Short mmCIF file of C-alpha atoms in Angstrom, two decimals:
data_model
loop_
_atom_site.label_atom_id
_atom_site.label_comp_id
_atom_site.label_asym_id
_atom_site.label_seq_id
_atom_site.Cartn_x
_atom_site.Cartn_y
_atom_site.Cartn_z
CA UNK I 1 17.27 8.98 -13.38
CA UNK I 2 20.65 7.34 -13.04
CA UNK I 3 20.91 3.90 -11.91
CA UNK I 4 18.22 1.97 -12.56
CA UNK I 5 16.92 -0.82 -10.63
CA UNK I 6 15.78 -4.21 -11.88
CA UNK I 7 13.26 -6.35 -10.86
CA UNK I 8 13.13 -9.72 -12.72
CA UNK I 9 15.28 -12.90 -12.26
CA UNK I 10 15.61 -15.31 -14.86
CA UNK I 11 13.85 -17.99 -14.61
CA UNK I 12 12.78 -17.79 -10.97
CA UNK I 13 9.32 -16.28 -9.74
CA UNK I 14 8.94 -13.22 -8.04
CA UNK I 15 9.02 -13.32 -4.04
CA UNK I 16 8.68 -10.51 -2.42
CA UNK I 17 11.32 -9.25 0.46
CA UNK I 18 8.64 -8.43 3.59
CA UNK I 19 12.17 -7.79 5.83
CA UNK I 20 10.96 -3.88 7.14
CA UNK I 21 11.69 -1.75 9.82
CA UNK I 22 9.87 -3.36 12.59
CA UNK I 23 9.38 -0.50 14.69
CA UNK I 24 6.19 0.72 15.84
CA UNK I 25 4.33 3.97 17.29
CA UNK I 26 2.61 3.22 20.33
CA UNK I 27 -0.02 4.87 22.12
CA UNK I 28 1.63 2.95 25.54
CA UNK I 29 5.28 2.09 25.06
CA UNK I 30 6.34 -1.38 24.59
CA UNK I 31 2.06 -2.38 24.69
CA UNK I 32 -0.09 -2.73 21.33
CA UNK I 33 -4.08 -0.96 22.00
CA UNK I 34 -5.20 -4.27 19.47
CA UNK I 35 -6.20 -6.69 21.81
CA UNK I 36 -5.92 -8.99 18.96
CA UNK I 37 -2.50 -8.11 17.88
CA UNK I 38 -0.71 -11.48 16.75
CA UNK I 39 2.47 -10.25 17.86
CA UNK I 40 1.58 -10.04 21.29
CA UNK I 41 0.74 -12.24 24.19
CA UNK I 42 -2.82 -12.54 24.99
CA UNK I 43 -2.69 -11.86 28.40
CA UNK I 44 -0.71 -8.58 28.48
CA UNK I 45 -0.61 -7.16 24.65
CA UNK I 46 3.45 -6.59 25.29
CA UNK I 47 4.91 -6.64 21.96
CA UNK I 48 8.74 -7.28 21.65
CA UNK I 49 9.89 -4.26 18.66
CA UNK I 50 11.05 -0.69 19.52
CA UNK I 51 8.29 1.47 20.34
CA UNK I 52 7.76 5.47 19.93
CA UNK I 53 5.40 7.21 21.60
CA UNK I 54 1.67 9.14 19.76
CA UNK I 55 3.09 12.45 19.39
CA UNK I 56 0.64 15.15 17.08
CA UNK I 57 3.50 16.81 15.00
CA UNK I 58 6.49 14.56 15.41
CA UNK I 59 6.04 12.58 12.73
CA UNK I 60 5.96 12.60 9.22
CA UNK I 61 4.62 10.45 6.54
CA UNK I 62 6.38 9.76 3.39
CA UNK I 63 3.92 8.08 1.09
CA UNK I 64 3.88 8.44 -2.97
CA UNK I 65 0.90 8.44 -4.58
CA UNK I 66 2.13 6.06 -7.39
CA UNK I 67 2.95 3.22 -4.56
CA UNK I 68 -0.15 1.07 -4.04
CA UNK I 69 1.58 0.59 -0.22
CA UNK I 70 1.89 4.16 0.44
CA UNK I 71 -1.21 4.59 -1.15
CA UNK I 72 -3.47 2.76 1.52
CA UNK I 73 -1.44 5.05 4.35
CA UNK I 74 -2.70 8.15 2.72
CA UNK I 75 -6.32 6.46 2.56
CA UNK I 76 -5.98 5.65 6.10
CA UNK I 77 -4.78 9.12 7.09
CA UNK I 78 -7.39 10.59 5.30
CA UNK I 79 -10.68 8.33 6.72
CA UNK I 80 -9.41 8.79 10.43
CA UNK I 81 -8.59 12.63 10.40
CA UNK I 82 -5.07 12.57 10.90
CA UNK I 83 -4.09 14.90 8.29
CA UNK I 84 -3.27 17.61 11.16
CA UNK I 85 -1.79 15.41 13.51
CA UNK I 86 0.48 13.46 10.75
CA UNK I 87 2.20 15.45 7.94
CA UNK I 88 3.02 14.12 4.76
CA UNK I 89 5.50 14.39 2.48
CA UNK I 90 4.89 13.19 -1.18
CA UNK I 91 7.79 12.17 -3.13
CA UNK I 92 7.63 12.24 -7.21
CA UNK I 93 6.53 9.04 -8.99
CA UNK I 94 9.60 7.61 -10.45
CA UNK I 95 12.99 6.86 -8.63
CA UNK I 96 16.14 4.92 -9.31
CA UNK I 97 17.73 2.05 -8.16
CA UNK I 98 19.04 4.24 -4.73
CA UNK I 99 16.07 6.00 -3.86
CA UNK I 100 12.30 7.63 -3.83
CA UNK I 101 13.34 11.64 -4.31
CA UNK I 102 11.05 14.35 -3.62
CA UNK I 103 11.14 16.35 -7.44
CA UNK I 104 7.82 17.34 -6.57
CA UNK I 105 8.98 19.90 -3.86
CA UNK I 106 10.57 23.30 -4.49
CA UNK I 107 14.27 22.31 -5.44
CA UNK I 108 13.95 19.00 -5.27
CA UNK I 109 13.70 19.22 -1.14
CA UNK I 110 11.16 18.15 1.32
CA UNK I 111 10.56 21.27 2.69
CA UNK I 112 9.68 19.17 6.10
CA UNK I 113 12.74 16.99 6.72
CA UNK I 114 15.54 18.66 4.19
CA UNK I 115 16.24 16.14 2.33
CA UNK I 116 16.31 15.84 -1.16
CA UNK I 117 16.39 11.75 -1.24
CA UNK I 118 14.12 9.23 1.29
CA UNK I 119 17.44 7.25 1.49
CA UNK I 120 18.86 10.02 3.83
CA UNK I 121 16.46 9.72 6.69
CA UNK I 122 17.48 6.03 6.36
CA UNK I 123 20.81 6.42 6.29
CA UNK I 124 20.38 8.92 9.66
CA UNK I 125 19.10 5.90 11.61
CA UNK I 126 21.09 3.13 9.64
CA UNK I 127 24.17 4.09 7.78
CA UNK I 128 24.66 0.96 5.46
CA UNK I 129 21.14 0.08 5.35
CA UNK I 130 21.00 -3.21 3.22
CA UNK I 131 17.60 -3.23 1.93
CA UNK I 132 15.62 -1.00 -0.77
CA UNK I 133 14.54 2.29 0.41
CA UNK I 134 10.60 1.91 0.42
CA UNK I 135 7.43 3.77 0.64
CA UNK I 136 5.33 4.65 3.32
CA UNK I 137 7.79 5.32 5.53
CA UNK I 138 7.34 7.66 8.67
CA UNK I 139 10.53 9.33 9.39
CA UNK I 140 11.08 11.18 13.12
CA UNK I 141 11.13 15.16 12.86
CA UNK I 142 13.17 16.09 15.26
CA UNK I 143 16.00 13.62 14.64
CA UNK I 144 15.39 13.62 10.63
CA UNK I 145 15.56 9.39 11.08
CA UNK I 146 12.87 6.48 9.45
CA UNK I 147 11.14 5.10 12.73
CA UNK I 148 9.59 2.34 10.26
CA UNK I 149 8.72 1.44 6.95
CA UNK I 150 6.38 -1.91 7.68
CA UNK I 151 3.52 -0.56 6.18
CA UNK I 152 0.30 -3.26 7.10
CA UNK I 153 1.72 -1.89 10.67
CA UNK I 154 1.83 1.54 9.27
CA UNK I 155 -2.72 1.65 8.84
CA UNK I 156 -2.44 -0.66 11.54
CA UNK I 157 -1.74 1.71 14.31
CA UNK I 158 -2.94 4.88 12.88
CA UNK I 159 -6.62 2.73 13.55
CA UNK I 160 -5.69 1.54 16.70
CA UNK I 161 -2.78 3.43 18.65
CA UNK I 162 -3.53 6.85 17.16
CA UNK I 163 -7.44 6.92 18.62
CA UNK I 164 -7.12 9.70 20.58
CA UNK I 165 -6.59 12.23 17.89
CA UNK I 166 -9.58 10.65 14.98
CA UNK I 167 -11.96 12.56 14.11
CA UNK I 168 -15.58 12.10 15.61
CA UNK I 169 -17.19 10.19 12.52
CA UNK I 170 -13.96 7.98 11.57
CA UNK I 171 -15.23 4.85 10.56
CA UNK I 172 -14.57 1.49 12.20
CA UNK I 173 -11.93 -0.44 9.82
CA UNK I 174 -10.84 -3.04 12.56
CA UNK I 175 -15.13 -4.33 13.45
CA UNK I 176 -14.08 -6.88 15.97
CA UNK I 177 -17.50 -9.02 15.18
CA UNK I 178 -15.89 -9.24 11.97
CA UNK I 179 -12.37 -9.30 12.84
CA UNK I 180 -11.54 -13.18 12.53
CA UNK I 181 -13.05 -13.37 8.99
CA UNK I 182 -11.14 -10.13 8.29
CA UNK I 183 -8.15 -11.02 8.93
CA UNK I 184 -8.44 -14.35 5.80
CA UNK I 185 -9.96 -12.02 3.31
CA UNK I 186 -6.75 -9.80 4.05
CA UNK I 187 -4.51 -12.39 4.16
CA UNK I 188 -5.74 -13.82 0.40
CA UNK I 189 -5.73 -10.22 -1.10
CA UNK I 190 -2.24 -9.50 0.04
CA UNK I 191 -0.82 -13.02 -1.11
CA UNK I 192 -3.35 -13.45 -4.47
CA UNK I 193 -4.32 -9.82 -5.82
CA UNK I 194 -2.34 -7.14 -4.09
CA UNK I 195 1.37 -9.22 -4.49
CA UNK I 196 -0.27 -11.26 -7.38
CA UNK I 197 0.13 -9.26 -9.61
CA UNK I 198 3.44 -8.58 -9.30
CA UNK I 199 4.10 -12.39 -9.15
CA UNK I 200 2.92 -11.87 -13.17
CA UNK I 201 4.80 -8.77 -14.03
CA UNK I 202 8.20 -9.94 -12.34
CA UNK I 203 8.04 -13.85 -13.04
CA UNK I 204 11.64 -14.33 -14.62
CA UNK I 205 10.19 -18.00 -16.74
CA UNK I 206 6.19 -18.98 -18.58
CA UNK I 207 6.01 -21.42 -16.09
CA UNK I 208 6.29 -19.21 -12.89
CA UNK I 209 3.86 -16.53 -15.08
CA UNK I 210 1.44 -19.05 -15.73
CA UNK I 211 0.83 -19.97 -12.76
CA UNK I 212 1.04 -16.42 -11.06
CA UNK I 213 -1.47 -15.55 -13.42
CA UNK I 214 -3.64 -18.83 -12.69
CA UNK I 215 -3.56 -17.53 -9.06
CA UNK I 216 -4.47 -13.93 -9.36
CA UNK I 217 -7.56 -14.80 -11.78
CA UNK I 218 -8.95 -17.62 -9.20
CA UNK I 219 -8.49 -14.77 -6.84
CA UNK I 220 -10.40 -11.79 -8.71
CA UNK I 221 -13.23 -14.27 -9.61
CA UNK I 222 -13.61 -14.99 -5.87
CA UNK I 223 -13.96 -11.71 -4.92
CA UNK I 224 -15.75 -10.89 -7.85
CA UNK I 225 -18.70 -13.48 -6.05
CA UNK I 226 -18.19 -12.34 -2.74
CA UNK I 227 -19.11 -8.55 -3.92
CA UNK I 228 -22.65 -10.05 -5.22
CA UNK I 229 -25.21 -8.40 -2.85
CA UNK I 230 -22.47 -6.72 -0.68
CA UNK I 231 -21.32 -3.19 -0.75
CA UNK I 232 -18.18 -3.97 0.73
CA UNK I 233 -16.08 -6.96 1.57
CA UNK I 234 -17.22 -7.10 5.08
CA UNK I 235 -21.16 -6.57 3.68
CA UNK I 236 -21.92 -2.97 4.50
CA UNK I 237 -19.36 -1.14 6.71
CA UNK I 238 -15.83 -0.07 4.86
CA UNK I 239 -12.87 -1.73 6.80
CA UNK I 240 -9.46 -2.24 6.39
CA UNK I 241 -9.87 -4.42 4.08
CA UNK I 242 -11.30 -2.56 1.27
CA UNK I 243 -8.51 0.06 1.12
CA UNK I 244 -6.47 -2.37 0.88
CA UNK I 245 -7.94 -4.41 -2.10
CA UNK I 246 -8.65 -1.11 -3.63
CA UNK I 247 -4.95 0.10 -4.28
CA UNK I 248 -4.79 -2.80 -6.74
CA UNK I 249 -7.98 -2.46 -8.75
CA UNK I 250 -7.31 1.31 -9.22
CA UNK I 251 -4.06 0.27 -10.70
CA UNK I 252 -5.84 -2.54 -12.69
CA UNK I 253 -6.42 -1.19 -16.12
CA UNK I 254 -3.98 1.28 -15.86
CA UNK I 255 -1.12 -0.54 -15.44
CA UNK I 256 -1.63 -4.71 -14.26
CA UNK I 257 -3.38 -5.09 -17.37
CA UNK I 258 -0.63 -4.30 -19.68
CA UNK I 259 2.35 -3.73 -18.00
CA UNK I 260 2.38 -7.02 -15.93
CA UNK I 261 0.35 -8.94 -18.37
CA UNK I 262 -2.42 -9.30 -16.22
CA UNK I 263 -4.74 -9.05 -19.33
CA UNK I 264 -7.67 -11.96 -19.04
CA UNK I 265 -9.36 -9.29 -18.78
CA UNK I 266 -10.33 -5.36 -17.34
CA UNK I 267 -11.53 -4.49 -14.33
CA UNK I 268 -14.44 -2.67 -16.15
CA UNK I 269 -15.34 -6.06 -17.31
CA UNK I 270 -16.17 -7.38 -14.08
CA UNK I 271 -19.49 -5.83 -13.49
CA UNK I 272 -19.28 -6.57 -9.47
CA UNK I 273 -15.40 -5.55 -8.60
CA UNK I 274 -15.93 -2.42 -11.06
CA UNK I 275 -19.15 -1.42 -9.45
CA UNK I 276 -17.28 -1.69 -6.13
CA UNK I 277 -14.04 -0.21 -7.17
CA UNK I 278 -15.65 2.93 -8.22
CA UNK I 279 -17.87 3.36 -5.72
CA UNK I 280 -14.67 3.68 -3.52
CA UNK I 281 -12.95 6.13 -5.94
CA UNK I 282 -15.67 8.72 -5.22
CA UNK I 283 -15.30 8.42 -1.89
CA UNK I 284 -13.32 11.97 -1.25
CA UNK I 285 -10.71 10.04 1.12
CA UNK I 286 -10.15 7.40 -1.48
CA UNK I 287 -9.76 9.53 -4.80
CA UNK I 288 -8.01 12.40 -3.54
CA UNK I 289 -5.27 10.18 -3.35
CA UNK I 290 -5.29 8.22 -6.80
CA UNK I 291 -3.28 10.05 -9.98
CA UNK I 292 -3.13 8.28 -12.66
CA UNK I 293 -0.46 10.21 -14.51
CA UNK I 294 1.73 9.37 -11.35
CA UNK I 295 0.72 5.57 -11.50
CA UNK I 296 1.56 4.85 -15.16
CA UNK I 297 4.79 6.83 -15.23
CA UNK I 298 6.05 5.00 -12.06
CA UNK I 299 5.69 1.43 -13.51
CA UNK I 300 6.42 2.38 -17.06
CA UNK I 301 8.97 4.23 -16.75
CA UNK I 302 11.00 3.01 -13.27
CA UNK I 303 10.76 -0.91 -14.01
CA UNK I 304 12.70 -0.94 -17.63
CA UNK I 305 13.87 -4.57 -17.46
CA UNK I 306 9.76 -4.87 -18.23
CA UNK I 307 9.53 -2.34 -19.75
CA UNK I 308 12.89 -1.39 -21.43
CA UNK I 309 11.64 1.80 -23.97
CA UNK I 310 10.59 3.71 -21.19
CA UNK I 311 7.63 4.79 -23.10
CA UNK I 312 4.52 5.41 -21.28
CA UNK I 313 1.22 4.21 -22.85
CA UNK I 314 -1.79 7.31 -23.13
CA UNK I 315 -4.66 4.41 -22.74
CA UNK I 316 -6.57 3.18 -21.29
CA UNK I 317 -9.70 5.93 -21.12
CA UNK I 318 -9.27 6.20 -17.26
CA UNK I 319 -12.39 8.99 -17.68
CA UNK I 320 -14.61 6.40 -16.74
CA UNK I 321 -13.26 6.49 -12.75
CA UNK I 322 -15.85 9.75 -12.69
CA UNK I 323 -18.28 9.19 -15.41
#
């Protein structure tokens, strides 16, 4: 794989770098179609990044399956219908310290852009790009160059900016009655669950793990009560904010468990989040996009300062997703 990249700092906890590409695709350039879009100004919805316009076919999506990030694009993609109006390119699961690769693709190349590294269509816009070359990122056809990688803007605007090309029965995952109470369940899964646990895997000392792993337990417990009596998060309409909780529980016992000593204990232990976790997995849109095999070799195998053998576990039974 060559140069591998690390991921743990001594004695510090993990803090995650949330410096992206701030660049957005607009359905009206330089104005966001989310009247409630905090970066804007009430009034007029300007919003003060680069914007490029809704094309159908300009754009495509580089999102791997073993990413929990990219993962909620491809959910996204898949619930509104954008699968002909988006591509997507899938790079393999495991990458070095430069770069996501596509080894999936004939020879190694997206057969799309041309490229046999993500790096390049980052270098094409930014030549000594300082930061880590992440998934999703949508990269610009035409010009072969990354319009952005900020990827709660990415599901963002394919809900709100990309409207005009859903399909008839895409579901509402922005409810505006809702959108207030929304936007704090979000907020908590990001900080608690979805970054939580890699506050536990990546804590460089005990102290910063124990208390990562304080804070992602309080968190699963709490929505462990909220999904009493609800089918969702929201009560009974998917949103946003169940494909975003569910990239981390379908990761749980495959790899947060173990790998980032998550291990109080399974998500098929928690009769309420596992009920509700599965019930998304069967949901076409949702479990077309999971792989397993993809999953555990990306954490097992790319993050060797946790994992330094390399060796990837066969458990758990992950059979029971379609039991």
């Amino acid at each position: 794989m060559g140069e591998q990249a690390t991921y743990v700092e001594s004695g510090k906890e993990f803090t995650r770098d949330m410096n992206y590409i701030p660049d957005r695709i607009t359905a009206t350039p330089g104005v966001s179609a989310d009247p409630l879009d905090e970066t804007a100004d009430r009034g007029s919805a300007r919003i003060d990044v680069p914007t490029w316009p809704v094309e159908p076919g300009r754009y495509r999506l580089v999102a791997a399956k073993a990413c929990p990030w990219a993962n909620r694009s491809l959910i996204v993609r898949n619930l509104l219908g954008l699968q002909d109006v988006v591509s997507v390119g899938m790079p393999g699961p495991t990458h070095d310290a430069r770069s996501w690769t596509f080894d999936l693709d004939e020879g190694g190349v997206d057969p799309v852009l041309g490229i046999e590294r993500l790096q390049q269509a980052y270098f094409a816009r930014y030549p000594d790009y300082p930061r880590g070359i992440t998934v999703p990122a949508i990269v610009d056809v035409p010009t072969g160059r990354v319009v952005t990688n900020d990827f709660p803007w990415i599901t963002h605007d394919f809900y709100f900016e990309w409207r005009e090309h859903h399909r008839a029965d895409a579901p509402d995952l922005w409810p505006v009655e809702q959108r207030e109470e929304m936007e704090r369940v979000m907020r908590r899964v990001f900080t608690e669950v979805n970054n939580g646990v890699y506050r536990c895997g990546f804590a460089g000392s005990q102290e910063a793990y124990n208390d990562a792993y304080d804070r992602l337990w309080t968190a699963l417990d709490w929505l462990e009560d909220r999904l009493r009596g609800r089918t969702y998060l929201m009560g009974e309409n998917l949103t946003e904010a169940d494909i975003r909780l569910f990239t981390t529980l379908v990761r749980f016992d495959a790899v947060y468990h173990g790998h980032f000593k998550a291990n109080r204990n399974k998500l098929t232990e928690m009769p309420n989040l596992w009920r509700y976790a599965k019930h998304l997995y069967n949901i076409p849109e949702f479990g077309s996009t999971v792989d397993f095999d993809q999953i555990k070799e990306h954490y097992y195998v790319v993050h060797r300062d946790v994992n330094p053998s390399g060796i990837v576990p066969k458990g758990p039974d992950l059979s029971v997703w379609t039991a």
